[in-house]
């Protein structure tokens, strides 16, 4: 009976040591989210916004695609050998009553291994979109 109790205490002790040892280590990667610029463009059309959004995403992340017919454009960064991407962004074009549009930028990056933070990605998107922050 004493042997079983000692064995259980030893297993519990090793388990707690491993749990607290692992929990005390810093995370290897963090998910970085950023809500970027929000711009109002009164003299443009939503189709202009769509074109700019697609081009900006291709320039920064290498690809783009519209989600349905929503004027929301999304992209992911380059993929590694396992097929994983560590950066993503969305550009959304909202039509305004009376003409024009509002454009928003939202970005995410897993750092590391993504080379840029989410805020850098959003800043690059805004620059490629039209230089407005």
Tab-separated table of N, CA and C in Angstrom:
chain	number	residue	atom	x	y	z
A	1	UNK	N	0.822	-1.189	0.000
A	1	UNK	CA	0.000	0.000	0.000
A	1	UNK	C	0.869	1.256	0.000
A	2	UNK	N	1.905	1.268	0.832
A	2	UNK	CA	2.806	2.423	0.896
A	2	UNK	C	3.527	2.593	-0.433
A	3	UNK	N	3.823	1.474	-1.097
A	3	UNK	CA	4.514	1.523	-2.385
A	3	UNK	C	3.626	2.194	-3.451
A	4	UNK	N	2.331	1.888	-3.434
A	4	UNK	CA	1.392	2.474	-4.395
A	4	UNK	C	1.275	3.971	-4.155
A	5	UNK	N	1.205	4.367	-2.898
A	5	UNK	CA	1.104	5.790	-2.565
A	5	UNK	C	2.368	6.520	-3.004
A	6	UNK	N	3.535	5.932	-2.753
A	6	UNK	CA	4.800	6.548	-3.166
A	6	UNK	C	4.880	6.657	-4.688
A	7	UNK	N	4.419	5.635	-5.395
A	7	UNK	CA	4.433	5.660	-6.860
A	7	UNK	C	3.510	6.755	-7.378
A	8	UNK	N	2.330	6.860	-6.793
A	8	UNK	CA	1.382	7.893	-7.228
A	8	UNK	C	1.917	9.294	-6.936
A	9	UNK	N	2.534	9.471	-5.765
A	9	UNK	CA	3.116	10.770	-5.427
A	9	UNK	C	4.257	11.113	-6.385
A	10	UNK	N	5.047	10.126	-6.765
A	10	UNK	CA	6.143	10.363	-7.703
A	10	UNK	C	5.604	10.756	-9.071
A	11	UNK	N	4.560	10.064	-9.544
A	11	UNK	CA	3.951	10.395	-10.842
A	11	UNK	C	3.329	11.788	-10.781
A	12	UNK	N	2.635	12.106	-9.704
A	12	UNK	CA	2.036	13.418	-9.538
A	12	UNK	C	3.111	14.498	-9.510
A	13	UNK	N	4.184	14.251	-8.807
A	13	UNK	CA	5.279	15.210	-8.718
A	13	UNK	C	5.906	15.467	-10.090
A	14	UNK	N	6.155	14.411	-10.851
A	14	UNK	CA	6.724	14.564	-12.196
A	14	UNK	C	5.750	15.302	-13.111
A	15	UNK	N	4.473	14.971	-13.024
A	15	UNK	CA	3.460	15.622	-13.849
A	15	UNK	C	3.389	17.116	-13.553
A	16	UNK	N	3.352	17.478	-12.274
A	16	UNK	CA	3.294	18.893	-11.905
A	16	UNK	C	4.562	19.632	-12.317
A	17	UNK	N	5.701	18.989	-12.161
A	17	UNK	CA	6.962	19.608	-12.569
A	17	UNK	C	6.968	19.885	-14.071
A	18	UNK	N	6.525	18.926	-14.857
A	18	UNK	CA	6.457	19.129	-16.311
A	18	UNK	C	5.443	20.210	-16.677
A	19	UNK	N	4.288	20.174	-16.029
A	19	UNK	CA	3.243	21.148	-16.347
A	19	UNK	C	3.696	22.570	-16.040
A	20	UNK	N	4.264	22.775	-14.867
A	20	UNK	CA	4.713	24.119	-14.515
A	20	UNK	C	5.977	24.512	-15.270
A	21	UNK	N	6.801	23.568	-15.613
A	21	UNK	CA	8.000	23.851	-16.407
A	21	UNK	C	7.642	24.308	-17.804
A	22	UNK	N	6.665	23.670	-18.424
A	22	UNK	CA	6.232	24.051	-19.765
A	22	UNK	C	5.463	25.360	-19.714
A	23	UNK	N	4.623	25.531	-18.694
A	23	UNK	CA	3.813	26.746	-18.596
A	23	UNK	C	4.670	27.981	-18.363
A	24	UNK	N	5.817	27.825	-17.767
A	24	UNK	CA	6.699	28.949	-17.489
A	24	UNK	C	7.492	29.411	-18.690
A	25	UNK	N	7.488	28.672	-19.766
A	25	UNK	CA	8.257	29.048	-20.953
A	25	UNK	C	7.459	30.035	-21.792
A	26	UNK	N	8.161	30.938	-22.458
A	26	UNK	CA	7.448	31.865	-23.340
A	26	UNK	C	6.907	31.141	-24.569
A	27	UNK	N	5.823	31.674	-25.101
A	27	UNK	CA	5.234	31.086	-26.299
A	27	UNK	C	6.189	31.240	-27.473
A	28	UNK	N	6.201	30.251	-28.345
A	28	UNK	CA	7.076	30.306	-29.510
A	28	UNK	C	6.549	31.263	-30.568
A	29	UNK	N	5.259	31.462	-30.616
A	29	UNK	CA	4.662	32.351	-31.606
A	29	UNK	C	3.436	33.017	-31.004
A	30	UNK	N	3.086	34.161	-31.564
A	30	UNK	CA	1.909	34.883	-31.100
A	30	UNK	C	1.093	35.324	-32.304
A	31	UNK	N	-0.211	35.360	-32.140
A	31	UNK	CA	-1.078	35.852	-33.197
A	31	UNK	C	-1.249	37.349	-33.001
A	32	UNK	N	-0.836	38.089	-33.987
A	32	UNK	CA	-0.867	39.543	-33.964
A	32	UNK	C	-2.016	40.003	-34.863
A	33	UNK	N	-2.995	40.700	-34.309
A	33	UNK	CA	-4.143	41.216	-35.062
A	33	UNK	C	-4.080	42.739	-35.052
A	34	UNK	N	-4.491	43.342	-36.170
A	34	UNK	CA	-4.454	44.795	-36.255
A	34	UNK	C	-5.600	45.280	-37.135
A	35	UNK	N	-6.333	46.256	-36.646
A	35	UNK	CA	-7.357	46.914	-37.451
A	35	UNK	C	-6.726	48.208	-37.936
A	36	UNK	N	-6.519	48.275	-39.229
A	36	UNK	CA	-5.801	49.400	-39.820
A	36	UNK	C	-6.687	50.585	-40.126
A	37	UNK	N	-6.258	51.322	-41.125
A	37	UNK	CA	-6.911	52.566	-41.498
A	37	UNK	C	-8.352	52.352	-41.929
A	38	UNK	N	-9.142	53.388	-41.750
A	38	UNK	CA	-10.522	53.446	-42.250
A	38	UNK	C	-10.608	54.759	-42.998
A	39	UNK	N	-10.797	54.679	-44.304
A	39	UNK	CA	-10.806	55.879	-45.136
A	39	UNK	C	-12.146	56.049	-45.829
A	40	UNK	N	-12.583	57.301	-45.915
A	40	UNK	CA	-13.783	57.648	-46.656
A	40	UNK	C	-13.335	58.303	-47.954
A	41	UNK	N	-13.813	57.758	-49.076
A	41	UNK	CA	-13.510	58.304	-50.397
A	41	UNK	C	-14.842	58.710	-51.016
A	42	UNK	N	-15.047	60.014	-51.142
A	42	UNK	CA	-16.346	60.512	-51.602
A	42	UNK	C	-16.473	60.576	-53.113
A	43	UNK	N	-15.346	60.563	-53.826
A	43	UNK	CA	-15.414	60.745	-55.273
A	43	UNK	C	-15.023	59.490	-56.049
A	44	UNK	N	-15.203	58.333	-55.467
A	44	UNK	CA	-14.892	57.079	-56.144
A	44	UNK	C	-16.081	56.142	-56.140
A	45	UNK	N	-15.936	55.050	-56.866
A	45	UNK	CA	-17.003	54.042	-56.900
A	45	UNK	C	-16.548	52.798	-56.160
A	46	UNK	N	-17.491	51.961	-55.807
A	46	UNK	CA	-17.155	50.713	-55.123
A	46	UNK	C	-16.328	49.817	-56.046
A	47	UNK	N	-16.590	49.858	-57.340
A	47	UNK	CA	-15.780	49.040	-58.251
A	47	UNK	C	-14.335	49.543	-58.286
A	48	UNK	N	-14.117	50.874	-58.142
A	48	UNK	CA	-12.750	51.396	-58.013
A	48	UNK	C	-12.094	50.827	-56.756
A	49	UNK	N	-12.847	50.824	-55.681
A	49	UNK	CA	-12.342	50.287	-54.416
A	49	UNK	C	-11.995	48.813	-54.562
A	50	UNK	N	-12.878	48.053	-55.208
A	50	UNK	CA	-12.614	46.627	-55.415
A	50	UNK	C	-11.307	46.409	-56.179
A	51	UNK	N	-11.106	47.175	-57.232
A	51	UNK	CA	-9.879	47.042	-58.036
A	51	UNK	C	-8.641	47.380	-57.215
A	52	UNK	N	-8.709	48.488	-56.475
A	52	UNK	CA	-7.577	48.897	-55.641
A	52	UNK	C	-7.300	47.868	-54.544
A	53	UNK	N	-8.365	47.328	-53.951
A	53	UNK	CA	-8.205	46.337	-52.884
A	53	UNK	C	-7.503	45.090	-53.404
A	54	UNK	N	-7.950	44.595	-54.544
A	54	UNK	CA	-7.336	43.400	-55.130
A	54	UNK	C	-5.870	43.642	-55.457
A	55	UNK	N	-5.575	44.779	-56.089
A	55	UNK	CA	-4.181	45.085	-56.453
A	55	UNK	C	-3.298	45.249	-55.220
A	56	UNK	N	-3.809	45.899	-54.187
A	56	UNK	CA	-3.024	46.103	-52.965
A	56	UNK	C	-2.708	44.766	-52.300
A	57	UNK	N	-3.697	43.893	-52.207
A	57	UNK	CA	-3.475	42.582	-51.586
A	57	UNK	C	-2.476	41.755	-52.384
A	58	UNK	N	-2.575	41.808	-53.707
A	58	UNK	CA	-1.610	41.070	-54.536
A	58	UNK	C	-0.208	41.639	-54.336
A	59	UNK	N	-0.083	42.959	-54.265
A	59	UNK	CA	1.227	43.588	-54.075
A	59	UNK	C	1.860	43.210	-52.744
A	60	UNK	N	1.062	43.144	-51.712
A	60	UNK	CA	1.602	42.910	-50.365
A	60	UNK	C	1.701	41.423	-50.029
A	61	UNK	N	0.650	40.647	-50.336
A	61	UNK	CA	0.623	39.246	-49.917
A	61	UNK	C	0.726	38.242	-51.068
A	62	UNK	N	0.585	38.709	-52.303
A	62	UNK	CA	0.799	37.817	-53.431
A	62	UNK	C	-0.439	37.234	-54.070
A	63	UNK	N	-1.578	37.435	-53.472
A	63	UNK	CA	-2.829	36.910	-54.042
A	63	UNK	C	-4.006	37.644	-53.428
A	64	UNK	N	-5.180	37.500	-54.051
A	64	UNK	CA	-6.387	38.086	-53.468
A	64	UNK	C	-7.608	37.402	-54.043
A	65	UNK	N	-8.704	37.530	-53.340
A	65	UNK	CA	-9.974	36.985	-53.803
A	65	UNK	C	-11.111	37.639	-53.058
A	66	UNK	N	-12.207	37.873	-53.780
A	66	UNK	CA	-13.377	38.467	-53.161
A	66	UNK	C	-14.213	37.373	-52.512
A	67	UNK	N	-14.760	37.657	-51.352
A	67	UNK	CA	-15.623	36.728	-50.641
A	67	UNK	C	-17.036	36.929	-51.181
A	68	UNK	N	-17.449	36.026	-52.077
A	68	UNK	CA	-18.761	36.161	-52.705
A	68	UNK	C	-18.837	37.445	-53.500
A	69	UNK	N	-19.934	38.165	-53.357
A	69	UNK	CA	-20.122	39.456	-54.006
A	69	UNK	C	-20.328	40.503	-52.916
A	70	UNK	N	-19.410	40.524	-51.950
A	70	UNK	CA	-19.570	41.341	-50.751
A	70	UNK	C	-18.688	42.574	-50.720
A	71	UNK	N	-17.801	42.720	-51.683
A	71	UNK	CA	-16.811	43.793	-51.704
A	71	UNK	C	-15.802	43.635	-50.575
A	72	UNK	N	-15.695	42.415	-50.030
A	72	UNK	CA	-14.661	42.104	-49.053
A	72	UNK	C	-13.616	41.253	-49.757
A	73	UNK	N	-12.395	41.736	-49.727
A	73	UNK	CA	-11.279	41.074	-50.388
A	73	UNK	C	-10.336	40.517	-49.340
A	74	UNK	N	-9.947	39.262	-49.514
A	74	UNK	CA	-9.073	38.600	-48.543
A	74	UNK	C	-7.861	38.025	-49.241
A	75	UNK	N	-6.797	37.879	-48.472
A	75	UNK	CA	-5.577	37.275	-49.001
A	75	UNK	C	-4.787	36.655	-47.861
A	76	UNK	N	-4.005	35.663	-48.224
A	76	UNK	CA	-3.051	35.078	-47.288
A	76	UNK	C	-1.662	35.224	-47.888
A	77	UNK	N	-0.674	35.201	-47.021
A	77	UNK	CA	0.699	35.333	-47.468
A	77	UNK	C	1.206	34.044	-48.090
A	78	UNK	N	2.468	34.059	-48.419
A	78	UNK	CA	3.114	32.892	-49.014
A	78	UNK	C	2.984	31.687	-48.082
A	79	UNK	N	2.936	30.511	-48.670
A	79	UNK	CA	2.813	29.281	-47.880
A	79	UNK	C	4.171	28.606	-47.757
A	80	UNK	N	4.352	27.898	-46.644
A	80	UNK	CA	5.587	27.150	-46.452
A	80	UNK	C	5.453	25.762	-47.076
A	81	UNK	N	6.440	24.915	-46.862
A	81	UNK	CA	6.429	23.583	-47.475
A	81	UNK	C	5.288	22.716	-46.977
A	82	UNK	N	4.752	23.016	-45.796
A	82	UNK	CA	3.621	22.257	-45.256
A	82	UNK	C	2.278	22.806	-45.736
A	83	UNK	N	2.312	23.893	-46.514
A	83	UNK	CA	1.083	24.481	-47.016
A	83	UNK	C	0.443	25.478	-46.066
A	84	UNK	N	1.182	25.938	-45.068
A	84	UNK	CA	0.653	26.889	-44.086
A	84	UNK	C	1.076	28.313	-44.434
A	85	UNK	N	0.179	29.253	-44.180
A	85	UNK	CA	0.486	30.663	-44.343
A	85	UNK	C	0.439	31.309	-42.971
A	86	UNK	N	1.280	32.307	-42.755
A	86	UNK	CA	1.373	32.922	-41.438
A	86	UNK	C	1.001	34.403	-41.448
A	87	UNK	N	0.393	34.856	-42.550
A	87	UNK	CA	-0.073	36.232	-42.642
A	87	UNK	C	-1.363	36.251	-43.459
A	88	UNK	N	-2.271	37.137	-43.080
A	88	UNK	CA	-3.535	37.269	-43.801
A	88	UNK	C	-4.050	38.691	-43.635
A	89	UNK	N	-4.886	39.099	-44.580
A	89	UNK	CA	-5.453	40.441	-44.506
A	89	UNK	C	-6.790	40.467	-45.224
A	90	UNK	N	-7.601	41.452	-44.855
A	90	UNK	CA	-8.878	41.679	-45.516
A	90	UNK	C	-9.024	43.176	-45.767
A	91	UNK	N	-9.533	43.508	-46.942
A	91	UNK	CA	-9.860	44.888	-47.296
A	91	UNK	C	-11.337	44.882	-47.644
A	92	UNK	N	-12.103	45.727	-46.974
A	92	UNK	CA	-13.550	45.749	-47.182
A	92	UNK	C	-13.947	47.110	-47.731
A	93	UNK	N	-14.717	47.091	-48.811
A	93	UNK	CA	-15.225	48.304	-49.453
A	93	UNK	C	-16.719	48.421	-49.161
A	94	UNK	N	-17.101	49.474	-48.439
A	94	UNK	CA	-18.502	49.703	-48.103
A	94	UNK	C	-19.026	50.862	-48.945
A	95	UNK	N	-20.077	50.654	-49.755
A	95	UNK	CA	-20.627	51.767	-50.533
A	95	UNK	C	-21.320	52.778	-49.621
A	96	UNK	N	-21.213	54.042	-49.989
A	96	UNK	CA	-21.884	55.110	-49.248
A	96	UNK	C	-23.127	55.557	-50.008
A	97	UNK	N	-24.148	55.937	-49.266
A	97	UNK	CA	-25.332	56.525	-49.901
A	97	UNK	C	-24.897	57.822	-50.573
A	98	UNK	N	-25.305	58.017	-51.801
A	98	UNK	CA	-24.950	59.234	-52.513
A	98	UNK	C	-23.611	59.156	-53.231
A	99	UNK	N	-22.981	57.996	-53.246
A	99	UNK	CA	-21.716	57.839	-53.950
A	99	UNK	C	-20.525	57.785	-53.022
A	100	UNK	N	-19.464	57.222	-53.527
A	100	UNK	CA	-18.254	57.067	-52.738
A	100	UNK	C	-18.261	55.763	-51.958
A	101	UNK	N	-17.254	55.593	-51.118
A	101	UNK	CA	-17.127	54.359	-50.341
A	101	UNK	C	-16.258	54.574	-49.113
A	102	UNK	N	-16.363	53.641	-48.194
A	102	UNK	CA	-15.484	53.550	-47.031
A	102	UNK	C	-14.666	52.288	-47.212
A	103	UNK	N	-13.364	52.370	-46.990
A	103	UNK	CA	-12.503	51.199	-47.090
A	103	UNK	C	-11.838	50.967	-45.734
A	104	UNK	N	-11.806	49.689	-45.316
A	104	UNK	CA	-11.157	49.318	-44.056
A	104	UNK	C	-10.133	48.225	-44.320
A	105	UNK	N	-9.136	48.154	-43.458
A	105	UNK	CA	-8.072	47.171	-43.561
A	105	UNK	C	-7.965	46.414	-42.238
A	106	UNK	N	-7.919	45.099	-42.309
A	106	UNK	CA	-7.746	44.259	-41.125
A	106	UNK	C	-6.665	43.242	-41.448
A	107	UNK	N	-5.715	43.079	-40.538
A	107	UNK	CA	-4.564	42.210	-40.821
A	107	UNK	C	-4.251	41.309	-39.627
A	108	UNK	N	-3.637	40.176	-39.944
A	108	UNK	CA	-3.203	39.229	-38.912
A	108	UNK	C	-1.891	38.601	-39.343
A	109	UNK	N	-1.058	38.308	-38.349
A	109	UNK	CA	0.214	37.637	-38.618
A	109	UNK	C	0.576	36.789	-37.418
A	110	UNK	N	1.152	35.639	-37.687
A	110	UNK	CA	1.685	34.799	-36.618
A	110	UNK	C	3.180	35.070	-36.579
A	111	UNK	N	3.615	35.693	-35.478
A	111	UNK	CA	5.023	36.068	-35.370
A	111	UNK	C	5.694	35.346	-34.223
A	112	UNK	N	6.869	34.771	-34.449
A	112	UNK	CA	7.327	34.339	-35.762
A	112	UNK	C	6.464	33.189	-36.244
A	113	UNK	N	6.525	32.793	-37.452
A	113	UNK	CA	7.521	32.966	-38.503
A	113	UNK	C	7.215	34.079	-39.496
A	114	UNK	N	6.069	34.763	-39.406
A	114	UNK	CA	5.786	35.842	-40.364
A	114	UNK	C	6.853	36.926	-40.216
A	115	UNK	N	7.397	37.410	-41.320
A	115	UNK	CA	8.460	38.406	-41.234
A	115	UNK	C	7.974	39.789	-40.801
A	116	UNK	N	6.686	40.116	-41.057
A	116	UNK	CA	6.150	41.416	-40.675
A	116	UNK	C	5.034	41.259	-39.650
A	117	UNK	N	4.854	42.303	-38.859
A	117	UNK	CA	3.739	42.322	-37.920
A	117	UNK	C	2.464	42.683	-38.675
A	118	UNK	N	1.336	42.486	-38.042
A	118	UNK	CA	0.050	42.812	-38.659
A	118	UNK	C	-0.052	44.309	-38.960
A	119	UNK	N	0.469	45.161	-38.093
A	119	UNK	CA	0.392	46.603	-38.349
A	119	UNK	C	1.223	47.005	-39.562
A	120	UNK	N	2.361	46.356	-39.762
A	120	UNK	CA	3.180	46.641	-40.945
A	120	UNK	C	2.445	46.209	-42.206
A	121	UNK	N	1.812	45.040	-42.159
A	121	UNK	CA	1.052	44.553	-43.318
A	121	UNK	C	-0.064	45.538	-43.658
A	122	UNK	N	-0.816	45.988	-42.658
A	122	UNK	CA	-1.899	46.939	-42.909
A	122	UNK	C	-1.369	48.267	-43.444
A	123	UNK	N	-0.245	48.726	-42.939
A	123	UNK	CA	0.347	49.964	-43.433
A	123	UNK	C	0.752	49.823	-44.899
A	124	UNK	N	1.338	48.686	-45.246
A	124	UNK	CA	1.709	48.435	-46.640
A	124	UNK	C	0.472	48.379	-47.528
A	125	UNK	N	-0.588	47.735	-47.046
A	125	UNK	CA	-1.829	47.680	-47.823
A	125	UNK	C	-2.389	49.080	-48.074
A	126	UNK	N	-2.425	49.906	-47.041
A	126	UNK	CA	-2.936	51.267	-47.197
A	126	UNK	C	-2.088	52.047	-48.198
A	127	UNK	N	-0.768	51.874	-48.130
A	127	UNK	CA	0.109	52.545	-49.088
A	127	UNK	C	-0.166	52.093	-50.516
A	128	UNK	N	-0.274	50.791	-50.720
A	128	UNK	CA	-0.531	50.273	-52.059
A	128	UNK	C	-1.953	50.588	-52.540
A	129	UNK	N	-2.872	50.720	-51.610
A	129	UNK	CA	-4.252	51.033	-51.973
A	129	UNK	C	-4.365	52.445	-52.530
A	130	UNK	N	-3.663	53.363	-51.876
A	130	UNK	CA	-3.773	54.736	-52.348
A	130	UNK	C	-3.066	55.741	-51.477
A	131	UNK	N	-2.270	55.262	-50.538
A	131	UNK	CA	-1.458	56.162	-49.729
A	131	UNK	C	-2.189	56.882	-48.620
A	132	UNK	N	-3.440	56.546	-48.350
A	132	UNK	CA	-4.163	57.215	-47.277
A	132	UNK	C	-4.093	56.357	-46.022
A	133	UNK	N	-3.792	56.955	-44.884
A	133	UNK	CA	-3.753	56.237	-43.602
A	133	UNK	C	-4.793	56.807	-42.679
